[in-house]
Short mmCIF file of C-alpha atoms in Angstrom, two decimals:
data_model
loop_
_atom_site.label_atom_id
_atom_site.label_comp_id
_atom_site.label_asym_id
_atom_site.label_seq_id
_atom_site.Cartn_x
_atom_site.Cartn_y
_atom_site.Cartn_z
CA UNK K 5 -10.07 -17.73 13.47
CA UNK K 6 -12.67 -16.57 16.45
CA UNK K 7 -12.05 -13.19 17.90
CA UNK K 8 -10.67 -14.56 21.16
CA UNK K 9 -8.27 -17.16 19.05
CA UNK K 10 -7.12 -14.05 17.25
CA UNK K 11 -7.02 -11.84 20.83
CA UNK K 12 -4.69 -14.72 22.56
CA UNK K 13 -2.34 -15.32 19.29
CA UNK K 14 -1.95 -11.27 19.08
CA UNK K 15 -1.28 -11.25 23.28
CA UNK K 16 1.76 -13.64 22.72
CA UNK K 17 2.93 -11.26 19.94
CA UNK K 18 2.49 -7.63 21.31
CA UNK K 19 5.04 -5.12 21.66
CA UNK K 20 3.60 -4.34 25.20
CA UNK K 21 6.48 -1.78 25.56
CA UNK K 22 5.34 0.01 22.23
CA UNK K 23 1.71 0.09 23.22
CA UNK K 24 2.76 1.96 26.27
CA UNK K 25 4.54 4.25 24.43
CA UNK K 26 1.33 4.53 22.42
CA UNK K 27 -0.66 5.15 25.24
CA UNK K 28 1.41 8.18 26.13
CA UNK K 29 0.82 9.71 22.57
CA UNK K 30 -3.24 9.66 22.45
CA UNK K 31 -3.47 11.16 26.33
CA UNK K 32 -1.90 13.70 24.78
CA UNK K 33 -4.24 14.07 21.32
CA UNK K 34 -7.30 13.07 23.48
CA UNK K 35 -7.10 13.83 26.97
CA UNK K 36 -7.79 10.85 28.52
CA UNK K 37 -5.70 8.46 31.03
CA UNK K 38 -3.46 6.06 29.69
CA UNK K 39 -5.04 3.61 31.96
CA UNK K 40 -8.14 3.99 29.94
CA UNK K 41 -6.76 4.13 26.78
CA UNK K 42 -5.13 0.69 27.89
CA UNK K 43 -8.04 -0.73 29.03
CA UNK K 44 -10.16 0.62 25.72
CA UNK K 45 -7.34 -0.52 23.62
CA UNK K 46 -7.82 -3.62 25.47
CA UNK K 47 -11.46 -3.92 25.01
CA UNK K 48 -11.10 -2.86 20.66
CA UNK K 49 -8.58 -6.05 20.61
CA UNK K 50 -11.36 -8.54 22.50
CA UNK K 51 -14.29 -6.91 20.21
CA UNK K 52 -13.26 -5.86 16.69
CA UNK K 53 -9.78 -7.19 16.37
CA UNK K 54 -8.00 -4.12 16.40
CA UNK K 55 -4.62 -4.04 17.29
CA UNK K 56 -2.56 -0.94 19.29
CA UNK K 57 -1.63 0.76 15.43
CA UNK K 58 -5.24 0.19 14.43
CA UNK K 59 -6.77 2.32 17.44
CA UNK K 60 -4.29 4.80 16.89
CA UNK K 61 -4.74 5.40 12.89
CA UNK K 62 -8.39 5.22 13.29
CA UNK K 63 -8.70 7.32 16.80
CA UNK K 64 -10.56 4.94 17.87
CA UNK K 65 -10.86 6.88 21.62
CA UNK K 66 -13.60 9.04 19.48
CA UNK K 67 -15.54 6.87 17.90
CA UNK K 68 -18.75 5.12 19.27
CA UNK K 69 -19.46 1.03 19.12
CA UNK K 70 -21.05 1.58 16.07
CA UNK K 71 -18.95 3.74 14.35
CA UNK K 72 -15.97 1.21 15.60
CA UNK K 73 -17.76 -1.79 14.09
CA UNK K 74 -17.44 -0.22 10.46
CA UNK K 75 -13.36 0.02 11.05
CA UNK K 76 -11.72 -2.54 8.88
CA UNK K 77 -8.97 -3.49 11.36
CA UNK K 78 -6.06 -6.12 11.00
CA UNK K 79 -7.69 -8.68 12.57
CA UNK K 80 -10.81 -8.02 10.04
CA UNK K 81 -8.29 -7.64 7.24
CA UNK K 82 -6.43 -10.71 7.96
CA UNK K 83 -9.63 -12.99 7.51
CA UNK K 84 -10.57 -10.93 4.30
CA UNK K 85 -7.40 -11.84 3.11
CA UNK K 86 -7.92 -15.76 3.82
CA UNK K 87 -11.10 -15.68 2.87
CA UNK K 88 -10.62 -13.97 -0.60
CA UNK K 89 -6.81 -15.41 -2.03
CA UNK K 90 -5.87 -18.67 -2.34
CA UNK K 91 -2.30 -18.73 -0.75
CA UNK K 92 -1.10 -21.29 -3.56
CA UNK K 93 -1.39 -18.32 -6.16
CA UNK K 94 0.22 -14.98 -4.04
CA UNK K 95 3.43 -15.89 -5.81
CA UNK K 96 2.59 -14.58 -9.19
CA UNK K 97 2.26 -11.32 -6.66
CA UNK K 98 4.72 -11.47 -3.99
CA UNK K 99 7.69 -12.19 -6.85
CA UNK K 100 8.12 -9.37 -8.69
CA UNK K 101 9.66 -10.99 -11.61
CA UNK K 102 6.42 -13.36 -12.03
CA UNK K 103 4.25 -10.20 -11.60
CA UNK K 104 5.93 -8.06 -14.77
CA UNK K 105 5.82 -11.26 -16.83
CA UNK K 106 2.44 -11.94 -16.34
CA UNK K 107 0.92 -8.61 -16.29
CA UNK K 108 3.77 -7.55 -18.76
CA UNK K 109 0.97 -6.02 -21.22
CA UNK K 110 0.41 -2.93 -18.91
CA UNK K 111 4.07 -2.75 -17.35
CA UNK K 112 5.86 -1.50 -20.75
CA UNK K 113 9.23 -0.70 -19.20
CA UNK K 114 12.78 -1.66 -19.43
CA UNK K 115 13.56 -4.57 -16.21
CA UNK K 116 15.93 -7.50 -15.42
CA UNK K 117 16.11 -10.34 -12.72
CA UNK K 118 19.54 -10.28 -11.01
CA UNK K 119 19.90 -13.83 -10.38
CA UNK K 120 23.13 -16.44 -10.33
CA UNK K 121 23.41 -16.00 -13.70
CA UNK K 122 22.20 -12.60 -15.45
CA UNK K 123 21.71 -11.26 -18.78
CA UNK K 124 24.68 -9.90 -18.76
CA UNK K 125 23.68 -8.00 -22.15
CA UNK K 126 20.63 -6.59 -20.95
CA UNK K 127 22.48 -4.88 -18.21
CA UNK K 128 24.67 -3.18 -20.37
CA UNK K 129 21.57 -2.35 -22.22
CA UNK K 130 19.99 -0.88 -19.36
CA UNK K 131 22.92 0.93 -18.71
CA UNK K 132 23.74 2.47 -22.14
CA UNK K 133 20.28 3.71 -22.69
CA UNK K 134 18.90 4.50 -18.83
CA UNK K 135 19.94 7.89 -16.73
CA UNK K 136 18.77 5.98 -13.84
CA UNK K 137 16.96 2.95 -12.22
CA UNK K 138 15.41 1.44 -9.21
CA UNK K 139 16.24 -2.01 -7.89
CA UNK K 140 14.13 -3.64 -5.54
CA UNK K 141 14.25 -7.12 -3.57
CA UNK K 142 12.78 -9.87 -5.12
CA UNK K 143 10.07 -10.03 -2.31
CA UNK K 144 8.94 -7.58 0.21
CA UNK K 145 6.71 -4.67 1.10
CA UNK K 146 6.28 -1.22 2.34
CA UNK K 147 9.00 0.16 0.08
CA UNK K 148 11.68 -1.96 2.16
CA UNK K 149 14.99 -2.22 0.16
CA UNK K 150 14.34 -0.19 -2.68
CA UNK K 151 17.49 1.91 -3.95
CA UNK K 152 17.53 4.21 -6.83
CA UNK K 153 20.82 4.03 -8.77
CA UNK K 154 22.16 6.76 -11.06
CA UNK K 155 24.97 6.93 -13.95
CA UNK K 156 28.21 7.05 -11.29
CA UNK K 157 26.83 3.62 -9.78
CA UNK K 158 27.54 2.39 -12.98
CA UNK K 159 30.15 4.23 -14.48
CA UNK K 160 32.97 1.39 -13.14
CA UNK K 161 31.38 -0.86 -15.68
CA UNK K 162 28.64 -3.81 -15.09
CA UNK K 163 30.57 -6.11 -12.89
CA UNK K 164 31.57 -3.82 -10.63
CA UNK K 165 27.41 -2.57 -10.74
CA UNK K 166 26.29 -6.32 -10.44
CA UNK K 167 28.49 -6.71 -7.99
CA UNK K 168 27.07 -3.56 -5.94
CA UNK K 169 23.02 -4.60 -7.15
CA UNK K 170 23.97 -7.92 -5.00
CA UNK K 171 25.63 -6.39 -2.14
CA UNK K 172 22.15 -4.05 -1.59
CA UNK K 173 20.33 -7.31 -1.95
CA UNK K 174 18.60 -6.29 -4.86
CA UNK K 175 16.55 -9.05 -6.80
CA UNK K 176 14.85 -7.36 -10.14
CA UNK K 177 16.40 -4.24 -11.57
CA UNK K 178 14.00 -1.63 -13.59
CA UNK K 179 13.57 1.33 -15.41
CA UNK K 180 12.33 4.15 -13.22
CA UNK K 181 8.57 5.15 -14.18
CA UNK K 182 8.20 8.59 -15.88
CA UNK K 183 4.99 9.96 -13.95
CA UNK K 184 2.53 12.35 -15.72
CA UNK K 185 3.58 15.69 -14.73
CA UNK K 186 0.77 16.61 -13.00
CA UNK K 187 1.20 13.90 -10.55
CA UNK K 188 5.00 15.38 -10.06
CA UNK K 189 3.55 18.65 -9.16
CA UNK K 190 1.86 16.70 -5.75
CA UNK K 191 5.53 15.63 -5.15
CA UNK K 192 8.99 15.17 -7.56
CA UNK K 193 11.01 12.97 -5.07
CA UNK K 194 8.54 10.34 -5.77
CA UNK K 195 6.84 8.31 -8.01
CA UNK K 196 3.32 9.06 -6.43
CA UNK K 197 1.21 6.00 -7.10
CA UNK K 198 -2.50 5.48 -6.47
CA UNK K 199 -3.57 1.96 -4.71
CA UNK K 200 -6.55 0.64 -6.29
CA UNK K 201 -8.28 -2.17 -4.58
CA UNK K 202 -10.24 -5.04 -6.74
CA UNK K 203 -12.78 -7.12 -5.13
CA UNK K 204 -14.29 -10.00 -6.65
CA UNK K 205 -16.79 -10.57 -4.47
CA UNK K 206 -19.90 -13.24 -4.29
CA UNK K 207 -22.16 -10.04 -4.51
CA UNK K 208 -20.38 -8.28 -7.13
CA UNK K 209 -16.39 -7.45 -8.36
CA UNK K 210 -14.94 -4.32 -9.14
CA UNK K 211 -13.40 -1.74 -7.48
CA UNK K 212 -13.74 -1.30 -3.33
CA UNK K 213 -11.53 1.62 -2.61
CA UNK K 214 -8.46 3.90 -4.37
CA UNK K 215 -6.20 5.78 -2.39
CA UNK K 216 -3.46 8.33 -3.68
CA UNK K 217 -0.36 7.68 -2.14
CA UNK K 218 1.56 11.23 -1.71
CA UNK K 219 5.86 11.00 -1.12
CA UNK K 220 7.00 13.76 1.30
CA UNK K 221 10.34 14.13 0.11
CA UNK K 222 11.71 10.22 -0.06
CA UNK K 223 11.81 8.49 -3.29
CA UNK K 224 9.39 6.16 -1.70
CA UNK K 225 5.89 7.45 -1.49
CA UNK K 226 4.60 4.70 0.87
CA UNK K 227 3.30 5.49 4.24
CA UNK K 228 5.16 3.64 5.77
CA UNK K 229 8.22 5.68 4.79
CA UNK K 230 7.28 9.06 5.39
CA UNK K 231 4.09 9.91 2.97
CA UNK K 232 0.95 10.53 3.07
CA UNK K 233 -2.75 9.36 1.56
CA UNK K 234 -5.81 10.89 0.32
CA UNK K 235 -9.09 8.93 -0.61
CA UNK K 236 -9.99 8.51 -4.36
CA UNK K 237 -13.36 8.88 -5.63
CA UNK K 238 -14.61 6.00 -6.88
CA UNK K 239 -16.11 8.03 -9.69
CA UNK K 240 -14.93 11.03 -10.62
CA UNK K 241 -10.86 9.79 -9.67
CA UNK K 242 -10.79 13.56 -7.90
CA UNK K 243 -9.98 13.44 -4.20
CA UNK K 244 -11.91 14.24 -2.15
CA UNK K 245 -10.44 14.12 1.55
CA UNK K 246 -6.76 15.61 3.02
CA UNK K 247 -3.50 14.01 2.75
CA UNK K 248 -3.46 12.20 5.83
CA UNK K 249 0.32 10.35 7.07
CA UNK K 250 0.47 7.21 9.82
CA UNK K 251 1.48 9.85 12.48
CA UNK K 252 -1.78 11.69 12.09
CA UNK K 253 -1.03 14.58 10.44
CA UNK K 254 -3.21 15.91 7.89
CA UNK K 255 -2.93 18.23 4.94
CA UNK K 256 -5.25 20.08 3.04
CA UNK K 257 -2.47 21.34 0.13
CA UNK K 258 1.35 19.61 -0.13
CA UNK K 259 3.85 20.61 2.31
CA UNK K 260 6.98 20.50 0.15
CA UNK K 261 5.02 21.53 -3.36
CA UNK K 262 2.06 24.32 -2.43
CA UNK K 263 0.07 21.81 -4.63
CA UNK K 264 -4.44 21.52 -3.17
CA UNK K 265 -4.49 17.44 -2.15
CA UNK K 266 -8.22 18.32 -1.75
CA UNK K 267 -9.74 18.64 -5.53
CA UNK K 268 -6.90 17.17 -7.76
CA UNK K 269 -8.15 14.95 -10.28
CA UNK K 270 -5.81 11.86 -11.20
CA UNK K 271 -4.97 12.07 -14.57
CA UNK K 272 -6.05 8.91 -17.10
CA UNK K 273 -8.61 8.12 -13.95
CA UNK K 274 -11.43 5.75 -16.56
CA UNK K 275 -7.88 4.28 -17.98
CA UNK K 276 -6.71 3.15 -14.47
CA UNK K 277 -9.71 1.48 -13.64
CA UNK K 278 -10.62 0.09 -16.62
CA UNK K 279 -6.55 -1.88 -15.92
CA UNK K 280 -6.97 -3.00 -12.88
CA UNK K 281 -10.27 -4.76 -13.46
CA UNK K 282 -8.70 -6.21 -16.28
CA UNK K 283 -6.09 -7.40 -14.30
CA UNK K 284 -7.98 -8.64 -11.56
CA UNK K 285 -9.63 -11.69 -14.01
CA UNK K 286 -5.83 -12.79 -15.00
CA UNK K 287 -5.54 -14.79 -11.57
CA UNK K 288 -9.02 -15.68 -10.66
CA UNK K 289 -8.18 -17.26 -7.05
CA UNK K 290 -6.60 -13.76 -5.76
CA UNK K 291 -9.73 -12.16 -5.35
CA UNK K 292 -8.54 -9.32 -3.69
CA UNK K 293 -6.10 -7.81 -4.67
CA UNK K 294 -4.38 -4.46 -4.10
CA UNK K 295 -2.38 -2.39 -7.03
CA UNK K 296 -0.16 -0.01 -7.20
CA UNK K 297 -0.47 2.09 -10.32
CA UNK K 298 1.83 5.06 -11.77
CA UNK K 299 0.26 7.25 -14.16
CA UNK K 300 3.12 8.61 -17.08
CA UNK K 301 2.11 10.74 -19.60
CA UNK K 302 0.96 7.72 -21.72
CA UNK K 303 -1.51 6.47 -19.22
CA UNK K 304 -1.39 4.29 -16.33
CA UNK K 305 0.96 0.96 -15.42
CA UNK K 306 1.43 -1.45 -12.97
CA UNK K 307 4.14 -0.75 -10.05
CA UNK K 308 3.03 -4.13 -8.45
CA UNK K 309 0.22 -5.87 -6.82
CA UNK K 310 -0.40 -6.44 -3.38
CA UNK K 311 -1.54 -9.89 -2.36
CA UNK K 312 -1.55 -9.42 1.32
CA UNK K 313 -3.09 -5.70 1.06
CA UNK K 314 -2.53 -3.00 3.68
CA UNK K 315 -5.07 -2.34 6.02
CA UNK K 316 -3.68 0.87 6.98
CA UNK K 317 -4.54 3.67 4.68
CA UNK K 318 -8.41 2.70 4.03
CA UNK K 319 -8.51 3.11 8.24
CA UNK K 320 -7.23 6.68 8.36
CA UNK K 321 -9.15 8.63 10.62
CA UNK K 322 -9.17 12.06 8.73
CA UNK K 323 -10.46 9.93 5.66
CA UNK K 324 -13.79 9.69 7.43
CA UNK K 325 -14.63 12.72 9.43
CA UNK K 326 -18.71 10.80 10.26
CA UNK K 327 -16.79 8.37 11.67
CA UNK K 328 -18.09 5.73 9.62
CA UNK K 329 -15.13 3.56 8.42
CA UNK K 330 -15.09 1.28 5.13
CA UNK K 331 -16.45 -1.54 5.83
CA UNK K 332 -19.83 -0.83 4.26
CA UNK K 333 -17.96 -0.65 1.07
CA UNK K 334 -16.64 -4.00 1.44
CA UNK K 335 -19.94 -5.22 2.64
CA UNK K 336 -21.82 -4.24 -1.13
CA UNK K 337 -19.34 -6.84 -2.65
CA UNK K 338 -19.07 -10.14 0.43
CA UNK K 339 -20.52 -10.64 3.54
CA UNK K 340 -18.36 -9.73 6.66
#
């Protein structure tokens, strides 16, 4: 789609009302009108396909044309995305029951589908021999849905627990992931997961960007519900930049724990990779491909995989103080 097709179709679409409100937030962090900010905004859409959220995460009131043109906005994302993964294979992604069957060799934990007709046996399995588990929708994103269920949701017997998995509209039922303890010490509430990006690109395939994904005191540790990023190197698996959240707050150590976020090295880092670009050969036609990995203190499994990923955490400002986005990194492996 041409940058003006892609301007229009987002016109029809915007939240006009939450731009404004926007627009009020940045005079504030940079001091200019919210006329210009509008009209900049405006002009980011038209010429790099950024959207309102886009120019916000990335501040893109301080960055110059060039500096702008290395932003991987939605818009940018989108025809990645198109480009890259054939939509006739996102399935074996986007259902989480097809994704633990076919990755099952790295995903070595207790789960069930809750369906019409469930194993009724393996849920009294789960129960017996679980002190807790996380159910999750069948499809969706951004940590949407997900409850975490303890012995008294249970303790009425597995009807009356079925009957309560369907009322949350849960669609797979697992065993909660164990992580290594030095990943608790960033944050216990959650399962704190690093997002590790595969690329196989006509230049070369492997890895384009990882990004530790921090909980704030949720179970979820997603962004989108409260927590906060830091960039991965490539590497060394240390990170190397500040937490950074979607608000735009940044953090050098972990507000709840004390723990440095600058400096900690992900445990079973070589492991990790070595996974996901195993992984990423299973389904040839996604070629790019975003997963979520826990690290427990036997090494590294899959959460899921992401065949629509994010664009949002590889564009946070604080994760690129130049001002030189990552777009050159995806640049090594296609052409943009």
């Amino acid at each position: 789609m041409s940058r003006l097709g892609y301007f229009c179709k987002r016109v029809v679409r915007m939240d006009w009302k939450r731009m404004w409100e926007t627009t009020a937030l940045l005079k504030e962090r940079s001091g200019k009108s919210r006329i210009w900010l509008l009209c900049d905004m405006l002009r980011c859409a038209l010429k790099y396909n950024a959207g309102y959220v886009d120019y916000k995460i990335a501040q893109m009131y301080n960055l110059s044309d060039a500096q702008r043109r290395t932003v991987i906005t939605r818009g940018i994302s989108n025809n990645i995305v198109r480009r890259m993964n054939d939509k006739a294979y996102w399935h074996f992604f986007d259902d989480k029951t097809q994704f633990n069957t076919l990755f099952a060799q790295y995903i070595p934990r207790k789960w069930m589908l809750i369906d019409d007709a469930p194993d009724m046996d393996k849920l009294r399995d789960m129960m017996d021999t679980l002190p807790q588990m996380i159910g999750k929708p069948l499809e969706g994103s951004s940590g949407q849905g997900i409850q975490k269920y303890l012995p008294e949701d249970w303790q009425q017997g597995p009807e009356a627990f079925l009957k309560k998995l369907r009322a949350d509209g849960i669609g797979i039922l697992e065993e909660i992931v164990v992580q290594h303890e030095k990943m608790a010490s960033l944050c216990p509430t959650s399962c704190n997961t690093i997002r590790i990006a595969t690329l196989l690109g006509d230049k070369q395939q492997g890895i384009v960007y990882a990004f530790m994904r921090i909980g704030n005191g949720k179970v979820m540790d997603n962004v989108d519900c409260g927590g906060m990023a830091a960039r991965v190197d490539l590497e060394s698996g240390i990170l190397k930049t500040v937490g950074a959240d979607k608000a735009g707050n940044t953090f050098d150590t972990h507000p709840m724990t004390g723990t440095p976020i600058v400096g900690f090295q992900v445990p079973y880092w070589e492991e990790a990779k070595k996974m996901c670009l195993e992984a990423a050969q299973k389904v040839p036609q996604m070629r790019f491909v975003a997963w979520d990995v826990a690290i427990t203190p036997n090494g590294p499994t899959f959460i899921e995989g992401n065949s629509f990923p994010s664009h949002a955490i590889p564009q946070f400002a604080a994760h690129y103080p130049d001002g030189i986005g990552i777009l050159p990194e995806f640049e090594k492996f296609i052409d943009l």
